[in-house]
JSON list of C-alpha atoms in Angstrom, two decimals:
[
{"chain": "A", "resi": 191, "resn": "MET", "atom": "CA", "xyz": [-91.83, 36.06, -83.45]},
{"chain": "A", "resi": 192, "resn": "LEU", "atom": "CA", "xyz": [-93.26, 34.16, -86.36]},
{"chain": "A", "resi": 193, "resn": "GLU", "atom": "CA", "xyz": [-96.94, 35.21, -86.73]},
{"chain": "A", "resi": 194, "resn": "PRO", "atom": "CA", "xyz": [-98.26, 32.85, -89.48]},
{"chain": "A", "resi": 195, "resn": "SER", "atom": "CA", "xyz": [-101.38, 33.66, -91.43]},
{"chain": "A", "resi": 196, "resn": "VAL", "atom": "CA", "xyz": [-104.33, 31.19, -92.33]},
{"chain": "A", "resi": 197, "resn": "HIS", "atom": "CA", "xyz": [-105.00, 31.47, -96.08]},
{"chain": "A", "resi": 198, "resn": "PHE", "atom": "CA", "xyz": [-108.22, 29.64, -97.32]},
{"chain": "A", "resi": 199, "resn": "LEU", "atom": "CA", "xyz": [-107.86, 29.05, -101.01]},
{"chain": "A", "resi": 200, "resn": "GLY", "atom": "CA", "xyz": [-110.01, 27.12, -103.59]},
{"chain": "A", "resi": 201, "resn": "PHE", "atom": "CA", "xyz": [-109.51, 26.00, -107.15]},
{"chain": "A", "resi": 202, "resn": "ARG", "atom": "CA", "xyz": [-111.10, 27.60, -110.10]},
{"chain": "A", "resi": 203, "resn": "ASN", "atom": "CA", "xyz": [-111.11, 24.68, -112.19]},
{"chain": "A", "resi": 204, "resn": "GLY", "atom": "CA", "xyz": [-113.22, 22.17, -109.83]},
{"chain": "A", "resi": 205, "resn": "ASN", "atom": "CA", "xyz": [-111.19, 20.30, -107.51]},
{"chain": "A", "resi": 206, "resn": "PRO", "atom": "CA", "xyz": [-107.92, 18.60, -108.99]},
{"chain": "A", "resi": 207, "resn": "GLY", "atom": "CA", "xyz": [-106.32, 17.68, -105.68]},
{"chain": "A", "resi": 208, "resn": "TYR", "atom": "CA", "xyz": [-107.38, 14.09, -104.44]},
{"chain": "A", "resi": 209, "resn": "ASP", "atom": "CA", "xyz": [-105.23, 12.19, -106.95]},
{"chain": "A", "resi": 210, "resn": "ARG", "atom": "CA", "xyz": [-102.17, 14.39, -106.06]},
{"chain": "A", "resi": 211, "resn": "PHE", "atom": "CA", "xyz": [-101.88, 13.83, -102.36]},
{"chain": "A", "resi": 212, "resn": "ASN", "atom": "CA", "xyz": [-98.60, 11.61, -102.54]},
{"chain": "A", "resi": 213, "resn": "VAL", "atom": "CA", "xyz": [-96.67, 14.56, -104.70]},
{"chain": "A", "resi": 214, "resn": "LEU", "atom": "CA", "xyz": [-94.95, 17.81, -103.53]},
{"chain": "A", "resi": 215, "resn": "TRP", "atom": "CA", "xyz": [-97.14, 20.70, -103.97]},
{"chain": "A", "resi": 216, "resn": "GLN", "atom": "CA", "xyz": [-95.62, 23.67, -105.69]},
{"chain": "A", "resi": 217, "resn": "LEU", "atom": "CA", "xyz": [-97.47, 27.34, -105.50]},
{"chain": "A", "resi": 218, "resn": "VAL", "atom": "CA", "xyz": [-96.29, 28.98, -108.86]},
{"chain": "A", "resi": 219, "resn": "ASP", "atom": "CA", "xyz": [-96.77, 32.04, -110.33]},
{"chain": "A", "resi": 220, "resn": "LEU", "atom": "CA", "xyz": [-96.29, 34.23, -107.16]},
{"chain": "A", "resi": 221, "resn": "ASP", "atom": "CA", "xyz": [-96.23, 37.45, -109.15]},
{"chain": "A", "resi": 222, "resn": "LYS", "atom": "CA", "xyz": [-99.99, 36.93, -109.78]},
{"chain": "A", "resi": 223, "resn": "GLN", "atom": "CA", "xyz": [-102.94, 37.30, -107.50]},
{"chain": "A", "resi": 224, "resn": "PRO", "atom": "CA", "xyz": [-105.66, 34.75, -106.93]},
{"chain": "A", "resi": 225, "resn": "THR", "atom": "CA", "xyz": [-109.45, 35.76, -107.71]},
{"chain": "A", "resi": 226, "resn": "THR", "atom": "CA", "xyz": [-111.81, 36.26, -104.96]},
{"chain": "A", "resi": 227, "resn": "VAL", "atom": "CA", "xyz": [-114.81, 34.45, -104.27]},
{"chain": "A", "resi": 228, "resn": "ASP", "atom": "CA", "xyz": [-117.24, 36.32, -106.46]},
{"chain": "A", "resi": 229, "resn": "ARG", "atom": "CA", "xyz": [-114.54, 35.55, -109.08]},
{"chain": "A", "resi": 230, "resn": "GLU", "atom": "CA", "xyz": [-113.66, 39.24, -110.05]},
{"chain": "A", "resi": 231, "resn": "THR", "atom": "CA", "xyz": [-109.81, 39.71, -110.33]},
{"chain": "A", "resi": 232, "resn": "VAL", "atom": "CA", "xyz": [-107.86, 41.03, -107.61]},
{"chain": "A", "resi": 233, "resn": "THR", "atom": "CA", "xyz": [-106.21, 44.25, -108.84]},
{"chain": "A", "resi": 234, "resn": "THR", "atom": "CA", "xyz": [-104.30, 45.01, -105.92]},
{"chain": "A", "resi": 235, "resn": "SER", "atom": "CA", "xyz": [-101.50, 43.01, -104.02]},
{"chain": "A", "resi": 236, "resn": "ASP", "atom": "CA", "xyz": [-103.58, 42.29, -101.05]},
{"chain": "A", "resi": 237, "resn": "PHE", "atom": "CA", "xyz": [-102.75, 38.63, -101.21]},
{"chain": "A", "resi": 238, "resn": "ARG", "atom": "CA", "xyz": [-99.35, 37.91, -99.59]},
{"chain": "A", "resi": 239, "resn": "LEU", "atom": "CA", "xyz": [-97.55, 34.48, -98.71]},
{"chain": "A", "resi": 240, "resn": "ALA", "atom": "CA", "xyz": [-94.76, 33.95, -96.07]},
{"chain": "A", "resi": 241, "resn": "GLU", "atom": "CA", "xyz": [-92.78, 30.96, -94.81]},
{"chain": "A", "resi": 242, "resn": "GLY", "atom": "CA", "xyz": [-94.32, 29.37, -92.03]},
{"chain": "A", "resi": 243, "resn": "ASP", "atom": "CA", "xyz": [-97.91, 30.50, -93.10]},
{"chain": "A", "resi": 244, "resn": "LEU", "atom": "CA", "xyz": [-100.71, 27.92, -93.56]},
{"chain": "A", "resi": 245, "resn": "VAL", "atom": "CA", "xyz": [-102.82, 27.42, -96.64]},
{"chain": "A", "resi": 246, "resn": "VAL", "atom": "CA", "xyz": [-106.28, 25.64, -96.48]},
{"chain": "A", "resi": 247, "resn": "PHE", "atom": "CA", "xyz": [-108.19, 24.07, -99.51]},
{"chain": "A", "resi": 248, "resn": "PRO", "atom": "CA", "xyz": [-111.55, 23.40, -97.89]},
{"chain": "A", "resi": 249, "resn": "THR", "atom": "CA", "xyz": [-112.60, 21.56, -100.91]},
{"chain": "A", "resi": 250, "resn": "LEU", "atom": "CA", "xyz": [-110.24, 18.73, -100.14]},
{"chain": "A", "resi": 251, "resn": "LEU", "atom": "CA", "xyz": [-111.90, 17.93, -96.71]},
{"chain": "A", "resi": 252, "resn": "SER", "atom": "CA", "xyz": [-112.88, 14.30, -97.59]},
{"chain": "A", "resi": 253, "resn": "GLY", "atom": "CA", "xyz": [-113.61, 13.35, -93.75]},
{"chain": "A", "resi": 254, "resn": "ALA", "atom": "CA", "xyz": [-110.41, 11.40, -93.44]},
{"chain": "A", "resi": 255, "resn": "GLY", "atom": "CA", "xyz": [-109.28, 14.10, -90.85]},
{"chain": "A", "resi": 256, "resn": "GLU", "atom": "CA", "xyz": [-109.21, 17.69, -89.99]},
{"chain": "A", "resi": 257, "resn": "PHE", "atom": "CA", "xyz": [-105.93, 18.68, -91.36]},
{"chain": "A", "resi": 258, "resn": "GLU", "atom": "CA", "xyz": [-105.94, 16.96, -94.51]},
{"chain": "A", "resi": 259, "resn": "ALA", "atom": "CA", "xyz": [-106.59, 20.20, -96.60]},
{"chain": "A", "resi": 260, "resn": "MET", "atom": "CA", "xyz": [-104.02, 22.12, -94.48]},
{"chain": "A", "resi": 261, "resn": "ARG", "atom": "CA", "xyz": [-100.46, 22.87, -96.15]},
{"chain": "A", "resi": 262, "resn": "PHE", "atom": "CA", "xyz": [-97.40, 24.88, -94.54]},
{"chain": "A", "resi": 263, "resn": "VAL", "atom": "CA", "xyz": [-95.70, 26.99, -96.75]},
{"chain": "A", "resi": 264, "resn": "GLY", "atom": "CA", "xyz": [-92.36, 26.23, -96.85]},
{"chain": "A", "resi": 265, "resn": "PRO", "atom": "CA", "xyz": [-89.09, 28.38, -97.57]},
{"chain": "A", "resi": 266, "resn": "LYS", "atom": "CA", "xyz": [-89.22, 30.21, -100.91]},
{"chain": "A", "resi": 267, "resn": "MET", "atom": "CA", "xyz": [-87.25, 28.29, -103.98]},
{"chain": "A", "resi": 268, "resn": "THR", "atom": "CA", "xyz": [-86.50, 29.08, -107.28]},
{"chain": "A", "resi": 269, "resn": "LEU", "atom": "CA", "xyz": [-87.53, 27.09, -110.43]},
{"chain": "A", "resi": 270, "resn": "SER", "atom": "CA", "xyz": [-86.48, 27.22, -114.02]},
{"chain": "A", "resi": 271, "resn": "THR", "atom": "CA", "xyz": [-89.92, 29.42, -114.74]},
{"chain": "A", "resi": 272, "resn": "GLY", "atom": "CA", "xyz": [-89.51, 31.57, -111.36]},
{"chain": "A", "resi": 273, "resn": "ASP", "atom": "CA", "xyz": [-90.07, 31.66, -108.04]},
{"chain": "A", "resi": 274, "resn": "ALA", "atom": "CA", "xyz": [-92.40, 29.01, -106.13]},
{"chain": "A", "resi": 275, "resn": "PHE", "atom": "CA", "xyz": [-93.42, 28.00, -102.39]},
{"chain": "A", "resi": 276, "resn": "PRO", "atom": "CA", "xyz": [-93.47, 24.26, -101.71]},
{"chain": "A", "resi": 277, "resn": "LEU", "atom": "CA", "xyz": [-96.71, 23.83, -99.92]},
{"chain": "A", "resi": 278, "resn": "LEU", "atom": "CA", "xyz": [-95.89, 21.10, -97.07]},
{"chain": "A", "resi": 279, "resn": "THR", "atom": "CA", "xyz": [-97.89, 18.42, -95.86]},
{"chain": "A", "resi": 280, "resn": "ALA", "atom": "CA", "xyz": [-99.50, 18.90, -92.36]},
{"chain": "A", "resi": 281, "resn": "GLY", "atom": "CA", "xyz": [-100.79, 15.74, -91.12]},
{"chain": "A", "resi": 282, "resn": "ILE", "atom": "CA", "xyz": [-104.25, 14.20, -91.47]},
{"chain": "A", "resi": 283, "resn": "GLU", "atom": "CA", "xyz": [-105.96, 13.53, -87.93]},
{"chain": "A", "resi": 284, "resn": "PHE", "atom": "CA", "xyz": [-103.72, 15.75, -86.19]},
{"chain": "A", "resi": 285, "resn": "PRO", "atom": "CA", "xyz": [-101.15, 18.31, -87.14]},
{"chain": "A", "resi": 286, "resn": "GLU", "atom": "CA", "xyz": [-97.59, 17.29, -88.29]},
{"chain": "A", "resi": 287, "resn": "PHE", "atom": "CA", "xyz": [-94.78, 19.80, -88.64]},
{"chain": "A", "resi": 288, "resn": "PRO", "atom": "CA", "xyz": [-92.86, 19.32, -91.66]},
{"chain": "A", "resi": 289, "resn": "SER", "atom": "CA", "xyz": [-89.23, 18.78, -91.19]},
{"chain": "A", "resi": 290, "resn": "LEU", "atom": "CA", "xyz": [-87.89, 21.22, -93.75]},
{"chain": "A", "resi": 291, "resn": "LEU", "atom": "CA", "xyz": [-89.88, 24.12, -91.76]},
{"chain": "A", "resi": 292, "resn": "ILE", "atom": "CA", "xyz": [-88.77, 23.22, -87.94]},
{"chain": "A", "resi": 293, "resn": "GLN", "atom": "CA", "xyz": [-85.47, 22.17, -88.68]},
{"chain": "A", "resi": 294, "resn": "HIS", "atom": "CA", "xyz": [-84.81, 25.76, -88.28]},
{"chain": "A", "resi": 295, "resn": "MET", "atom": "CA", "xyz": [-86.71, 26.59, -85.70]},
{"chain": "A", "resi": 296, "resn": "ASP", "atom": "CA", "xyz": [-86.94, 26.29, -81.74]},
{"chain": "A", "resi": 297, "resn": "VAL", "atom": "CA", "xyz": [-89.24, 23.54, -81.06]},
{"chain": "A", "resi": 298, "resn": "SER", "atom": "CA", "xyz": [-90.23, 24.79, -77.64]},
{"chain": "A", "resi": 299, "resn": "SER", "atom": "CA", "xyz": [-91.55, 27.80, -79.49]},
{"chain": "A", "resi": 300, "resn": "LEU", "atom": "CA", "xyz": [-93.80, 25.82, -81.71]},
{"chain": "A", "resi": 301, "resn": "LYS", "atom": "CA", "xyz": [-97.02, 26.10, -79.59]},
{"chain": "A", "resi": 302, "resn": "ASP", "atom": "CA", "xyz": [-96.73, 30.06, -79.37]},
{"chain": "A", "resi": 303, "resn": "ILE", "atom": "CA", "xyz": [-96.26, 30.19, -82.96]},
{"chain": "A", "resi": 304, "resn": "TYR", "atom": "CA", "xyz": [-98.94, 27.64, -84.23]},
{"chain": "A", "resi": 305, "resn": "GLU", "atom": "CA", "xyz": [-101.80, 26.93, -81.63]},
{"chain": "A", "resi": 306, "resn": "ALA", "atom": "CA", "xyz": [-104.06, 30.00, -82.48]},
{"chain": "A", "resi": 307, "resn": "PRO", "atom": "CA", "xyz": [-103.40, 29.10, -86.42]},
{"chain": "A", "resi": 308, "resn": "PHE", "atom": "CA", "xyz": [-104.39, 25.46, -85.66]},
{"chain": "A", "resi": 309, "resn": "ASN", "atom": "CA", "xyz": [-107.51, 26.38, -83.81]},
{"chain": "A", "resi": 310, "resn": "ALA", "atom": "CA", "xyz": [-108.56, 28.80, -86.54]},
{"chain": "A", "resi": 311, "resn": "VAL", "atom": "CA", "xyz": [-108.34, 26.05, -89.08]},
{"chain": "A", "resi": 312, "resn": "LEU", "atom": "CA", "xyz": [-110.36, 23.81, -86.72]},
{"chain": "A", "resi": 313, "resn": "ARG", "atom": "CA", "xyz": [-113.12, 26.91, -86.05]},
{"chain": "A", "resi": 314, "resn": "GLU", "atom": "CA", "xyz": [-113.37, 27.02, -89.93]},
{"chain": "A", "resi": 315, "resn": "GLN", "atom": "CA", "xyz": [-114.87, 23.07, -89.65]},
{"chain": "A", "resi": 316, "resn": "SER", "atom": "CA", "xyz": [-116.78, 23.99, -86.57]},
{"chain": "A", "resi": 317, "resn": "PRO", "atom": "CA", "xyz": [-117.23, 27.06, -84.59]},
{"chain": "A", "resi": 318, "resn": "LYS", "atom": "CA", "xyz": [-116.56, 25.45, -80.94]},
{"chain": "A", "resi": 319, "resn": "TYR", "atom": "CA", "xyz": [-113.77, 23.17, -82.27]},
{"chain": "A", "resi": 320, "resn": "ASN", "atom": "CA", "xyz": [-110.36, 23.42, -81.02]},
{"chain": "A", "resi": 321, "resn": "LEU", "atom": "CA", "xyz": [-107.03, 21.50, -81.03]},
{"chain": "A", "resi": 322, "resn": "LYS", "atom": "CA", "xyz": [-107.58, 20.26, -77.34]},
{"chain": "A", "resi": 323, "resn": "ASP", "atom": "CA", "xyz": [-110.65, 18.24, -78.96]},
{"chain": "A", "resi": 324, "resn": "ILE", "atom": "CA", "xyz": [-108.41, 16.34, -80.98]},
{"chain": "A", "resi": 325, "resn": "PHE", "atom": "CA", "xyz": [-106.82, 15.21, -78.01]},
{"chain": "A", "resi": 326, "resn": "SER", "atom": "CA", "xyz": [-110.15, 14.33, -76.46]},
{"chain": "A", "resi": 327, "resn": "SER", "atom": "CA", "xyz": [-109.52, 17.15, -74.10]},
{"chain": "A", "resi": 328, "resn": "ASP", "atom": "CA", "xyz": [-106.84, 14.86, -72.51]},
{"chain": "A", "resi": 329, "resn": "GLU", "atom": "CA", "xyz": [-104.41, 17.85, -71.07]},
{"chain": "A", "resi": 330, "resn": "GLU", "atom": "CA", "xyz": [-101.52, 15.55, -70.71]},
{"chain": "A", "resi": 331, "resn": "ALA", "atom": "CA", "xyz": [-101.76, 14.29, -74.33]},
{"chain": "A", "resi": 332, "resn": "TYR", "atom": "CA", "xyz": [-102.28, 17.90, -75.48]},
{"chain": "A", "resi": 333, "resn": "ASN", "atom": "CA", "xyz": [-98.97, 19.03, -73.69]},
{"chain": "A", "resi": 334, "resn": "GLU", "atom": "CA", "xyz": [-97.12, 16.06, -74.94]},
{"chain": "A", "resi": 335, "resn": "PHE", "atom": "CA", "xyz": [-98.16, 17.05, -78.68]},
{"chain": "A", "resi": 336, "resn": "TRP", "atom": "CA", "xyz": [-96.32, 20.40, -78.04]},
{"chain": "A", "resi": 337, "resn": "ASN", "atom": "CA", "xyz": [-93.47, 19.11, -75.98]},
{"chain": "A", "resi": 338, "resn": "ASP", "atom": "CA", "xyz": [-92.63, 16.37, -78.65]},
{"chain": "A", "resi": 339, "resn": "PRO", "atom": "CA", "xyz": [-94.17, 17.69, -81.89]},
{"chain": "A", "resi": 340, "resn": "PRO", "atom": "CA", "xyz": [-94.85, 15.22, -84.67]},
{"chain": "A", "resi": 341, "resn": "VAL", "atom": "CA", "xyz": [-92.54, 15.62, -87.71]},
{"chain": "A", "resi": 342, "resn": "ALA", "atom": "CA", "xyz": [-94.03, 14.56, -91.03]},
{"chain": "A", "resi": 343, "resn": "ARG", "atom": "CA", "xyz": [-92.00, 12.39, -92.69]},
{"chain": "A", "resi": 344, "resn": "ARG", "atom": "CA", "xyz": [-92.08, 11.21, -96.43]},
{"chain": "A", "resi": 345, "resn": "ARG", "atom": "CA", "xyz": [-93.39, 7.71, -96.40]},
{"chain": "A", "resi": 346, "resn": "GLY", "atom": "CA", "xyz": [-92.19, 6.29, -99.48]},
{"chain": "A", "resi": 347, "resn": "PRO", "atom": "CA", "xyz": [-91.17, 7.66, -102.90]},
{"chain": "A", "resi": 348, "resn": "SER", "atom": "CA", "xyz": [-93.04, 10.56, -104.31]},
{"chain": "A", "resi": 349, "resn": "GLY", "atom": "CA", "xyz": [-95.87, 9.77, -106.35]},
{"chain": "A", "resi": 350, "resn": "GLY", "atom": "CA", "xyz": [-94.80, 11.58, -109.25]},
{"chain": "A", "resi": 351, "resn": "ASP", "atom": "CA", "xyz": [-93.71, 14.97, -110.58]},
{"chain": "A", "resi": 352, "resn": "PRO", "atom": "CA", "xyz": [-94.25, 17.83, -108.45]},
{"chain": "A", "resi": 353, "resn": "TRP", "atom": "CA", "xyz": [-97.82, 19.42, -108.81]},
{"chain": "A", "resi": 354, "resn": "GLN", "atom": "CA", "xyz": [-97.43, 23.09, -109.94]},
{"chain": "A", "resi": 355, "resn": "ILE", "atom": "CA", "xyz": [-100.62, 25.17, -108.89]},
{"chain": "A", "resi": 356, "resn": "SER", "atom": "CA", "xyz": [-100.48, 28.64, -110.43]},
{"chain": "A", "resi": 357, "resn": "LEU", "atom": "CA", "xyz": [-101.78, 31.08, -107.79]},
{"chain": "A", "resi": 358, "resn": "SER", "atom": "CA", "xyz": [-103.68, 32.60, -110.53]},
{"chain": "A", "resi": 359, "resn": "GLU", "atom": "CA", "xyz": [-105.64, 29.56, -111.03]},
{"chain": "A", "resi": 360, "resn": "CYS", "atom": "CA", "xyz": [-106.64, 29.85, -107.01]},
{"chain": "A", "resi": 361, "resn": "ILE", "atom": "CA", "xyz": [-109.70, 31.45, -105.49]},
{"chain": "A", "resi": 362, "resn": "TRP", "atom": "CA", "xyz": [-108.77, 33.50, -102.29]},
{"chain": "A", "resi": 363, "resn": "ILE", "atom": "CA", "xyz": [-111.69, 32.70, -100.01]},
{"chain": "A", "resi": 364, "resn": "LYS", "atom": "CA", "xyz": [-110.21, 34.58, -97.02]},
{"chain": "A", "resi": 365, "resn": "THR", "atom": "CA", "xyz": [-107.09, 35.17, -95.03]},
{"chain": "A", "resi": 366, "resn": "LEU", "atom": "CA", "xyz": [-106.83, 35.30, -91.17]},
{"chain": "A", "resi": 367, "resn": "GLU", "atom": "CA", "xyz": [-104.02, 37.33, -90.38]},
{"chain": "A", "resi": 368, "resn": "GLY", "atom": "CA", "xyz": [-101.48, 35.60, -87.75]},
{"chain": "A", "resi": 369, "resn": "LYS", "atom": "CA", "xyz": [-101.69, 38.28, -85.16]},
{"chain": "A", "resi": 370, "resn": "LEU", "atom": "CA", "xyz": [-105.55, 38.30, -85.32]},
{"chain": "A", "resi": 371, "resn": "SER", "atom": "CA", "xyz": [-105.98, 34.71, -85.20]},
{"chain": "A", "resi": 372, "resn": "ARG", "atom": "CA", "xyz": [-103.87, 35.03, -82.00]},
{"chain": "A", "resi": 373, "resn": "ASP", "atom": "CA", "xyz": [-105.91, 37.86, -80.27]},
{"chain": "A", "resi": 374, "resn": "LYS", "atom": "CA", "xyz": [-109.37, 35.84, -81.38]},
{"chain": "A", "resi": 375, "resn": "MET", "atom": "CA", "xyz": [-108.11, 33.04, -79.22]},
{"chain": "A", "resi": 376, "resn": "LYS", "atom": "CA", "xyz": [-107.28, 35.06, -76.17]},
{"chain": "A", "resi": 377, "resn": "ASN", "atom": "CA", "xyz": [-110.97, 36.64, -76.23]},
{"chain": "A", "resi": 378, "resn": "ALA", "atom": "CA", "xyz": [-112.54, 33.02, -76.79]},
{"chain": "A", "resi": 379, "resn": "GLU", "atom": "CA", "xyz": [-110.48, 31.87, -73.71]},
{"chain": "A", "resi": 380, "resn": "ALA", "atom": "CA", "xyz": [-111.39, 34.93, -71.75]},
{"chain": "A", "resi": 381, "resn": "ASP", "atom": "CA", "xyz": [-115.03, 34.22, -72.46]},
{"chain": "A", "resi": 382, "resn": "LYS", "atom": "CA", "xyz": [-114.84, 30.75, -71.09]},
{"chain": "A", "resi": 383, "resn": "VAL", "atom": "CA", "xyz": [-113.26, 32.05, -67.93]},
{"chain": "A", "resi": 384, "resn": "GLU", "atom": "CA", "xyz": [-116.17, 34.68, -67.36]},
{"chain": "A", "resi": 385, "resn": "LEU", "atom": "CA", "xyz": [-118.79, 31.71, -67.98]}
]
């Protein structure tokens, strides 16, 4: 089973993303490494992306929604300049799945794959926040979300040329490995049961 990791990244040169929300984002220079939070160069190949992972740029949170700063890592593509990962939109107020990613997946497995990573993204914003809170703890609405997941569709023409983000121009804040986020979610649920 796919176990997506959640990667938190920043921009070394400020926050250039707001005016580029409506264009395709491409993460390029995949053979390079991002710098760490303390801005020292990462010299080992610790940072790894995979199709289906989530990338979050916390500085892009404007208050419009909890998921506006999150992108799905799409299938690797080859450009004239080398390999790239498209970073696909993931919704604003609640997660939306990119059709490019889920067209090859069993929709019934999405909850098993993405519930823990989505909760990890929300816990970074507030430690007690989770995906059920988005649905006002309405169990029926929450189950409907997973049974008939929203698919992100392009809402008009692209806003221009793709935005190519060099991995070397990013700051690596942290990564929550897929299995670890799933284990943390299980432990948090066990703690709630004990209370």
